[in-house]
XYZ file of C-alpha atoms in Angstrom:
429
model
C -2.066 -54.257 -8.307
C -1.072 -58.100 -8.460
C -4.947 -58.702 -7.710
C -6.143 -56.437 -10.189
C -4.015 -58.274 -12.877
C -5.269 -61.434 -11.751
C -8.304 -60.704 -12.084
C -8.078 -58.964 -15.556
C -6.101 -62.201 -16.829
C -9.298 -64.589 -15.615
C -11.630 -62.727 -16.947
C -10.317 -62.552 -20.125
C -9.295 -65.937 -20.205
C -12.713 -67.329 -19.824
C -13.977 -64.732 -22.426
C -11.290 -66.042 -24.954
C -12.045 -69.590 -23.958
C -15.739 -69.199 -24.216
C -15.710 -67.329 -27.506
C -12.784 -69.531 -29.015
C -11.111 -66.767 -30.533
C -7.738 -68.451 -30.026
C -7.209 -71.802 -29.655
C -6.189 -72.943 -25.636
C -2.429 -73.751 -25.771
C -2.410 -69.715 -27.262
C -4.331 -68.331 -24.427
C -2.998 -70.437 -21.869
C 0.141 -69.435 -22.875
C -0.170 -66.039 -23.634
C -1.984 -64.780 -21.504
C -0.240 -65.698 -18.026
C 2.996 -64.642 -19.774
C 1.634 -60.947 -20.712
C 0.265 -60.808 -17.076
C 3.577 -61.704 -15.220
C 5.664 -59.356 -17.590
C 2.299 -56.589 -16.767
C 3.292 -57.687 -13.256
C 7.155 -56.506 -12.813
C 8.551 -59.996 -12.710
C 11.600 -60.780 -14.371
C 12.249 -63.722 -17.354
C 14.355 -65.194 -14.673
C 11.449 -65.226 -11.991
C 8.873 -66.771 -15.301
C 10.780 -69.202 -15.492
C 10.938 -70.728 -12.152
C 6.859 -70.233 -12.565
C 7.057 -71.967 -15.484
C 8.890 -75.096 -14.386
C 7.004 -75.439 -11.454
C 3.906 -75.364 -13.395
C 4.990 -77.887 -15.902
C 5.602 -80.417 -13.220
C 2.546 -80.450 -11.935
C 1.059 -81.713 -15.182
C 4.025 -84.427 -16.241
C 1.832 -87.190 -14.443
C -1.699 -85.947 -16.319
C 0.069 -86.027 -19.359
C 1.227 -88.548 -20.000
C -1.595 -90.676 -18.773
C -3.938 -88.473 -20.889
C -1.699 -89.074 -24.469
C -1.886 -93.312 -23.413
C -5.101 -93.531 -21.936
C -6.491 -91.894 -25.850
C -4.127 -93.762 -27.982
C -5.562 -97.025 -25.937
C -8.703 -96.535 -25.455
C -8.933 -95.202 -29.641
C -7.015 -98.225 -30.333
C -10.067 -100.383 -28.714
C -12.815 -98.139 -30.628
C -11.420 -98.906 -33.872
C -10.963 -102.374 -33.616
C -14.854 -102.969 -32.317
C -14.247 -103.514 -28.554
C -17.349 -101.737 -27.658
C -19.472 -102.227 -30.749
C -21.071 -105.005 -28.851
C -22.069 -103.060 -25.543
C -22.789 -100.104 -27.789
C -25.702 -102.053 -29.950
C -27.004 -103.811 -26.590
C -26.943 -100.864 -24.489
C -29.347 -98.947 -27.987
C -31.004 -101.769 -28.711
C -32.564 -102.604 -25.219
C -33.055 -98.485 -24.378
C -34.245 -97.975 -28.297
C -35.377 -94.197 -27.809
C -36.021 -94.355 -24.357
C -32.692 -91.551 -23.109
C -33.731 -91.603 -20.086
C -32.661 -95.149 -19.577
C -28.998 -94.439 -20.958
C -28.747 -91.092 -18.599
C -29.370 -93.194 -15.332
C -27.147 -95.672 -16.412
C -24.554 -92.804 -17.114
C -25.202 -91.061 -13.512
C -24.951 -94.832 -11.934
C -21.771 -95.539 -13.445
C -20.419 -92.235 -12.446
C -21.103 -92.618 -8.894
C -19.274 -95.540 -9.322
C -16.530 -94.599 -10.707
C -15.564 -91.741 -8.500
C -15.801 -93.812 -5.408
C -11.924 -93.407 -5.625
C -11.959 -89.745 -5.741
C -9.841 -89.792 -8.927
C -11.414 -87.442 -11.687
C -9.231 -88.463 -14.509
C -9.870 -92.070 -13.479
C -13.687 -91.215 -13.682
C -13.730 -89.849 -16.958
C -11.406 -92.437 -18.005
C -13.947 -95.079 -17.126
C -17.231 -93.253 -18.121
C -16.912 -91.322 -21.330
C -15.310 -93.995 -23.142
C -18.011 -96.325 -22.558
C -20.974 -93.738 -22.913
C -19.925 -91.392 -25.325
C -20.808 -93.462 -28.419
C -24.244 -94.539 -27.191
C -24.565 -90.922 -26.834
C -23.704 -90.181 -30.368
C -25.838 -92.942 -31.616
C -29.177 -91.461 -29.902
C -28.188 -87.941 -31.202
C -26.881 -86.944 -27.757
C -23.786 -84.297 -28.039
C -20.998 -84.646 -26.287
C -20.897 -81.640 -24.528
C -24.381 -82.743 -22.727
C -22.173 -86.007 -21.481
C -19.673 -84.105 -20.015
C -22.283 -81.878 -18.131
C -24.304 -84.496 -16.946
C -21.231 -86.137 -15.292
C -20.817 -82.911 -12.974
C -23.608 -83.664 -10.518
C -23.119 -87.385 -9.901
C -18.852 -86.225 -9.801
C -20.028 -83.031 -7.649
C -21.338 -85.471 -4.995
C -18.521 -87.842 -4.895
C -15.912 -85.426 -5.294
C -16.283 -84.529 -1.357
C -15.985 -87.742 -0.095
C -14.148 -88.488 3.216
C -11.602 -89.119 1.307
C -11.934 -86.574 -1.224
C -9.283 -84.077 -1.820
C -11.603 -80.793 -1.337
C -12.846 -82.500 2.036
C -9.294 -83.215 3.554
C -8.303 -79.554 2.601
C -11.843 -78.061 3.508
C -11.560 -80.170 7.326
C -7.552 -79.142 7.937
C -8.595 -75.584 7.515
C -11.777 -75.954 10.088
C -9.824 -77.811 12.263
C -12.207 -81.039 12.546
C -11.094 -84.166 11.727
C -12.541 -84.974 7.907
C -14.941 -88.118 9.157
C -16.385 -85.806 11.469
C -16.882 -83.027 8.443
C -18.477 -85.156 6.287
C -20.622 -86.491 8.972
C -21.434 -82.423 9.125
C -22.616 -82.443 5.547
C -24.582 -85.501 4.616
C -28.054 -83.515 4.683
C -26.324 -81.705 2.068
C -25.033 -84.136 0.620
C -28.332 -85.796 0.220
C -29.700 -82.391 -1.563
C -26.559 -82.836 -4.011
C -27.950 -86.009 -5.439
C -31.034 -85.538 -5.600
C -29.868 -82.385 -8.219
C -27.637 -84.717 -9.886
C -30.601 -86.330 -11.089
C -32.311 -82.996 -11.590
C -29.710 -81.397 -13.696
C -29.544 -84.877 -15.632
C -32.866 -84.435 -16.492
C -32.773 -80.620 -17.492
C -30.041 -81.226 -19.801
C -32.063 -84.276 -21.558
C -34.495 -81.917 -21.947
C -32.608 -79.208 -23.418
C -31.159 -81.784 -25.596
C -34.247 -82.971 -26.738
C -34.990 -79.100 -27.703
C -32.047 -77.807 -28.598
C -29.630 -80.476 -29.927
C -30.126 -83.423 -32.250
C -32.953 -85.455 -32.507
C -32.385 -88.651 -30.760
C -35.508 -90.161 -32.854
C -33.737 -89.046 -35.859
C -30.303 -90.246 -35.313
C -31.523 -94.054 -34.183
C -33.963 -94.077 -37.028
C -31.148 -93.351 -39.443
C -28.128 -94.478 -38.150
C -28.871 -97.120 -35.313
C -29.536 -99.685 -38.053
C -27.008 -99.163 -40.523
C -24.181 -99.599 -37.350
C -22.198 -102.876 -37.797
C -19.699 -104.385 -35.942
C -15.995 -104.048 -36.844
C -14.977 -107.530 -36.396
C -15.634 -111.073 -35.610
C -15.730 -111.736 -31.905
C -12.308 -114.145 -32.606
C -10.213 -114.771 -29.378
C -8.604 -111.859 -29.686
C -11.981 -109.690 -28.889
C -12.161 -111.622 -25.759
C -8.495 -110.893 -25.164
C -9.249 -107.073 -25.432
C -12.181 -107.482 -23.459
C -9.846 -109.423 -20.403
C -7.197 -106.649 -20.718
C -9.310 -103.453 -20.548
C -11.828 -105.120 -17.654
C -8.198 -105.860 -15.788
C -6.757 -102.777 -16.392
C -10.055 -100.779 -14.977
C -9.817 -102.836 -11.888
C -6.300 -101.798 -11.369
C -7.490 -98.216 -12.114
C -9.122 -98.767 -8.389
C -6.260 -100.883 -6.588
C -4.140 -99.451 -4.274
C -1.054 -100.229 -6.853
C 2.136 -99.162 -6.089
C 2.029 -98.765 -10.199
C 1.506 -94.884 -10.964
C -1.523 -94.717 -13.059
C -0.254 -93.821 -15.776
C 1.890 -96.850 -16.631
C -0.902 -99.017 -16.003
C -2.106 -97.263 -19.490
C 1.121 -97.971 -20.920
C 1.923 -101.388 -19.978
C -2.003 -102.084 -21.396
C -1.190 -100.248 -24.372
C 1.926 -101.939 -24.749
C 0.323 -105.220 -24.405
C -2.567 -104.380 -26.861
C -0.355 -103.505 -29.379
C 1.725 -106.524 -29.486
C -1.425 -108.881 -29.559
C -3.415 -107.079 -32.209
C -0.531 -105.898 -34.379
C 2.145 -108.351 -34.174
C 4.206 -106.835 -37.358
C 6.481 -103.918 -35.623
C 5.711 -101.687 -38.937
C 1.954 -101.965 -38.616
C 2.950 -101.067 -34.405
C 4.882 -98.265 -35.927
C 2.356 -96.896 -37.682
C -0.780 -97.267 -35.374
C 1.537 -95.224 -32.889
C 1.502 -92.631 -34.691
C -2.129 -92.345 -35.797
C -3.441 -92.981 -32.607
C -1.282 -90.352 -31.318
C -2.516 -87.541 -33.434
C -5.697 -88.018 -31.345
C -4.308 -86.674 -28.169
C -1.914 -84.244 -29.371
C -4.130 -81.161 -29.246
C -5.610 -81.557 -25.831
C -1.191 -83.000 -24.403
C -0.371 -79.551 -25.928
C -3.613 -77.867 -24.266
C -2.404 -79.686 -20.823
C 0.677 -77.965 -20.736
C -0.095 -75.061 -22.041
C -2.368 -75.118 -18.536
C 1.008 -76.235 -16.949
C 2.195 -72.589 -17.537
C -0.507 -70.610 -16.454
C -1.103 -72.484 -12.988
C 2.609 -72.356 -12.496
C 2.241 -68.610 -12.966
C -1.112 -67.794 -11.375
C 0.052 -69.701 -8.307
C 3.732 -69.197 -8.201
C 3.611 -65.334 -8.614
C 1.075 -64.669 -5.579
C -1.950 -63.665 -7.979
C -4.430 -66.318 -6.439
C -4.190 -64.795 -3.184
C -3.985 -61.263 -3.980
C -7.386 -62.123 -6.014
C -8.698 -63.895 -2.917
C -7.853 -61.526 -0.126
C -9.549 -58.346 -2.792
C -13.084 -60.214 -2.883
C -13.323 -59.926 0.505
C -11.836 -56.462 1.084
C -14.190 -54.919 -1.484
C -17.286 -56.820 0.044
C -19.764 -54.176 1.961
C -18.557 -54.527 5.609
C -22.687 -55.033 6.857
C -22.096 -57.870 4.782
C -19.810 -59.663 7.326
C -21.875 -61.459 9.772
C -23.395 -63.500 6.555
C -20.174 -63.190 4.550
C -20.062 -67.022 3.667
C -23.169 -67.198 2.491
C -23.242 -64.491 -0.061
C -19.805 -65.649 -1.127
C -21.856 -69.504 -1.445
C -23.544 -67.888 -4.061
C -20.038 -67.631 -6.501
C -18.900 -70.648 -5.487
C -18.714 -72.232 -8.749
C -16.861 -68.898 -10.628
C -14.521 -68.503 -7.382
C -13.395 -72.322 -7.977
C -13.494 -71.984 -11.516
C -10.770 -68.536 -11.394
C -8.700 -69.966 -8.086
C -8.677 -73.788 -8.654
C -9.196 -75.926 -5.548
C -5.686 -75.050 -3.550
C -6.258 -71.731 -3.748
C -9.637 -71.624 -2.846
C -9.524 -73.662 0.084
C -6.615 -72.802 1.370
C -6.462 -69.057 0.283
C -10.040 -68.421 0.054
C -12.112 -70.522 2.790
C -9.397 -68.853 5.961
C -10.083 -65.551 5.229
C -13.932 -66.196 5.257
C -13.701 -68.170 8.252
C -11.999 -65.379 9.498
C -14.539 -62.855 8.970
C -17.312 -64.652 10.445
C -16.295 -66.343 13.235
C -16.669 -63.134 15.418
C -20.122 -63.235 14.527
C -20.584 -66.956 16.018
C -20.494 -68.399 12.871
C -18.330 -71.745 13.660
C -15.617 -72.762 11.067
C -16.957 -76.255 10.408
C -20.061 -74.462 9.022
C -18.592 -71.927 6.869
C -16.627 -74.658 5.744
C -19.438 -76.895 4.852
C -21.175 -73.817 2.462
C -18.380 -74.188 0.271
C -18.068 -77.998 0.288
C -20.926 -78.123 -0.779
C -21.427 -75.466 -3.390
C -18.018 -75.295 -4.870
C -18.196 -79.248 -5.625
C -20.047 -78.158 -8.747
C -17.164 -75.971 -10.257
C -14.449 -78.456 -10.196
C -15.383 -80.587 -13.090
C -15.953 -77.348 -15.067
C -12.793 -75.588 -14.058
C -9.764 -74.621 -16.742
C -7.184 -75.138 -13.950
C -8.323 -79.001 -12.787
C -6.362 -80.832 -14.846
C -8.602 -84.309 -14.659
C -11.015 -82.256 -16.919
C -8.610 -82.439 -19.740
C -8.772 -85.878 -19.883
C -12.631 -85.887 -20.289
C -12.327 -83.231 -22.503
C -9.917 -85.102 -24.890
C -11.978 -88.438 -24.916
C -15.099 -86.336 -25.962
C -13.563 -84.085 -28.282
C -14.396 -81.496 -26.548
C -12.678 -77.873 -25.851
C -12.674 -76.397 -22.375
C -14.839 -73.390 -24.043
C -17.010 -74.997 -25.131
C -17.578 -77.295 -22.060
C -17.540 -74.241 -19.702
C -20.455 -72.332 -22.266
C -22.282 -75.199 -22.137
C -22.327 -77.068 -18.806
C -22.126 -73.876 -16.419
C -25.390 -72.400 -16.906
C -26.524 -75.541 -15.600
C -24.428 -76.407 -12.593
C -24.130 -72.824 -11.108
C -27.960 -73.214 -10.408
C -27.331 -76.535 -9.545
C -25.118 -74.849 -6.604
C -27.145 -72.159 -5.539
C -29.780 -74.012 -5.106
C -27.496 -76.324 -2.960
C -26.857 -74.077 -0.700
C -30.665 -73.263 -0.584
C -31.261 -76.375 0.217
C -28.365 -76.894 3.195
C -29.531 -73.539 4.796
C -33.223 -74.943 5.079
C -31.993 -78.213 6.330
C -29.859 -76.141 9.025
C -26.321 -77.091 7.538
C -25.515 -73.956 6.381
C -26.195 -71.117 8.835
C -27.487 -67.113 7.339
């Protein structure tokens, strides 16, 4: 019953999302609520859901309502005008250039493992030049997925630690496990890059258009006077902290910057006053949308949903199914992540498939590479990763409208990942 409520809830949660009948916070709200209630538990038991839910996203937060408010604050006083006319100038309408230069800079940037830092660094910098060649955001955030898919499953990565512990291996030795796969990953970063430019170039605004009209009417908004190069010194410091093993949470490095900024570039503490609260108003919506999601992980997780939901996939599965189990599931990976988040699905998910198998002489380390390696792809596309949020605020973006757009790109990206391992002989039929 719990399972078939789950279930229920996701489904129409991503048909809500998708089809923006309601706004987020309402669905994220709603929703999870009506299910629990559906589900027998008491106000008391919500509650306790509830709070642990909304403690999980303190942190996100509050770096996502500084980290807009500063990074705003340098937009509208012409911190990146310069790069921004460079960057269009030198490419002119040549997208391609600007899309390699977007997949390079995200490999760098989540070399930490850190999605919200990743977004942090890349969408502020690229979304504008984006805008200027008629580029929509939404294309942005989907081209990020492949080069984040890859680095996202790092030795160090999160989903690699959790995918290892559960096989057993120690996580050097997993990734060591992986890197033909790996290798097939970026080369479809690059792929899916490219198919998006092209649908872009079909389907969305004319980037021919947009520079012809708008790329030389674009002035700066200020003389480069010391303060420019002040702004300049505090953001490049504050993006190398971003990196540093700081015993600063991240967070307050986007306040004390913010802080800082404010002080230099508005000295009088009305004109302070009153930037705070403009700037604000730009991450209100997506702070309320964050923990709005607060409440329905807290509830999904807390009431035993996720792994009613992920112990029913595999009972209802076809038992002739079982000695290639993993793979079929391989083929959902990016869904399965998107409805269970990353806990569940490695920890809930990946044993019981591991489970399965391994009478069949399929060894864990394998099963557990499939869904590295095909899952990777859902996590920057999922409602219940909160590091999306933050991308999804800097690009003005909703989560339905991300998810409508980017995933009938990355699924295929994933299946044909997993193609691709099973020829090289790192995923096993």
């Amino acid at each position: 019953m719990l399972s078939v409520i789950g279930f229920i809830l996701m489904i129409v949660l991503m048909i809500v999302l998708i089809k923006s009948w309601v706004s987020p916070p309402v669905a994220f709200i709603g929703l999870p609520l009506l299910a629990a209630l559906i589900a027998g538990f008491s106000l008391a038991d919500i509650g306790g859901f509830i709070e642990t839910g909304m403690e999980s996203m303190l942190s996100t937060a509050v770096l996502f309502v500084f980290s807009i408010s500063y990074f705003t604050l340098m937009d509208e006083i012409g911190l990146f005008d310069p790069i921004i006319n460079a960057l269009t100038k030198k490419a002119g309408k040549k997208v391609g250039m600007v899309v390699i230069a977007l997949l390079l800079t995200t490999f760098v940037a989540h070399l930490d493992g850190s999605g919200a830092t990743t977004f942090l660094i890349v969408v502020p910098a690229f979304l504008p030049i984006f805008k200027r060649l008629g580029m929509r955001p939404q294309a942005l955030l989907a081209m990020m997925c492949g080069p984040y898919a890859v680095m996202n499953i790092l030795p160090w990565g999160g989903p690699t630690m959790r995918a290892a512990t559960v096989a057993g291996i120690e996580t050097g030795d997993m990734y060591a496990f992986i890197i033909p796969g790996v290798v097939v990953l970026i080369i479809l970063a690059f792929v899916n890059a490219g198919l998006i430019t092209k649908w872009e170039l079909k389907n969305g605004l004319r980037p021919e258009e947009v520079a012809e009209d708008g790329a030389g009417g674009k002035t700066e908004k200020g003389d480069r006077t010391w303060k420019y190069w002040f702004n300049l010194a505090l953001t490049i410091v504050m993006l190398v902290c971003l990196f540093l093993d700081t015993p600063l949470p991240l967070y307050s490095i986007f306040m004390i910057a913010y802080a800082i900024a404010l002080v230099v570039n508005f000295p009088e503490t009305k004109t302070q006053n009153s930037k705070i609260k403009s700037l604000g108003q730009n991450a209100m919506v997506m702070t309320v949308t964050l923990f709005s999601v607060g409440i329905f992980m807290g509830i999904i997780s807390e009431t035993g949903m996720v792994e009613a939901m992920a112990n029913t996939i595999v009972e209802v599965l076809p038992a002739s199914m079982a000695p290639h189990m993993h793979w079929f599931m391989a083929l959902f990976s990016v869904p399965l992540m998107m409805i269970l988040g990353t806990d569940a699905f490695y920890y809930a998910l990946l044993p019981i498939i591991i489970g399965v198998v391994s009478p069949f002489g399929v060894a864990a380390e394998a099963v557990a590479a499939t869904f590295l390696l095909t899952a990777t792809f859902g996590t920057p596309v999922s409602p219940s990763v909160a590091a999306v949020y933050v991308g999804l605020g800097l690009a003005d973006v909703s989560i339905g409208e991300h998810i409508k757009y980017s995933l009938k790109f990355v699924w295929p990206m994933s299946i044909l990942t997993l193609i691709g391992a099973t020829l090289l002989g790192v995923v096993p039929f």
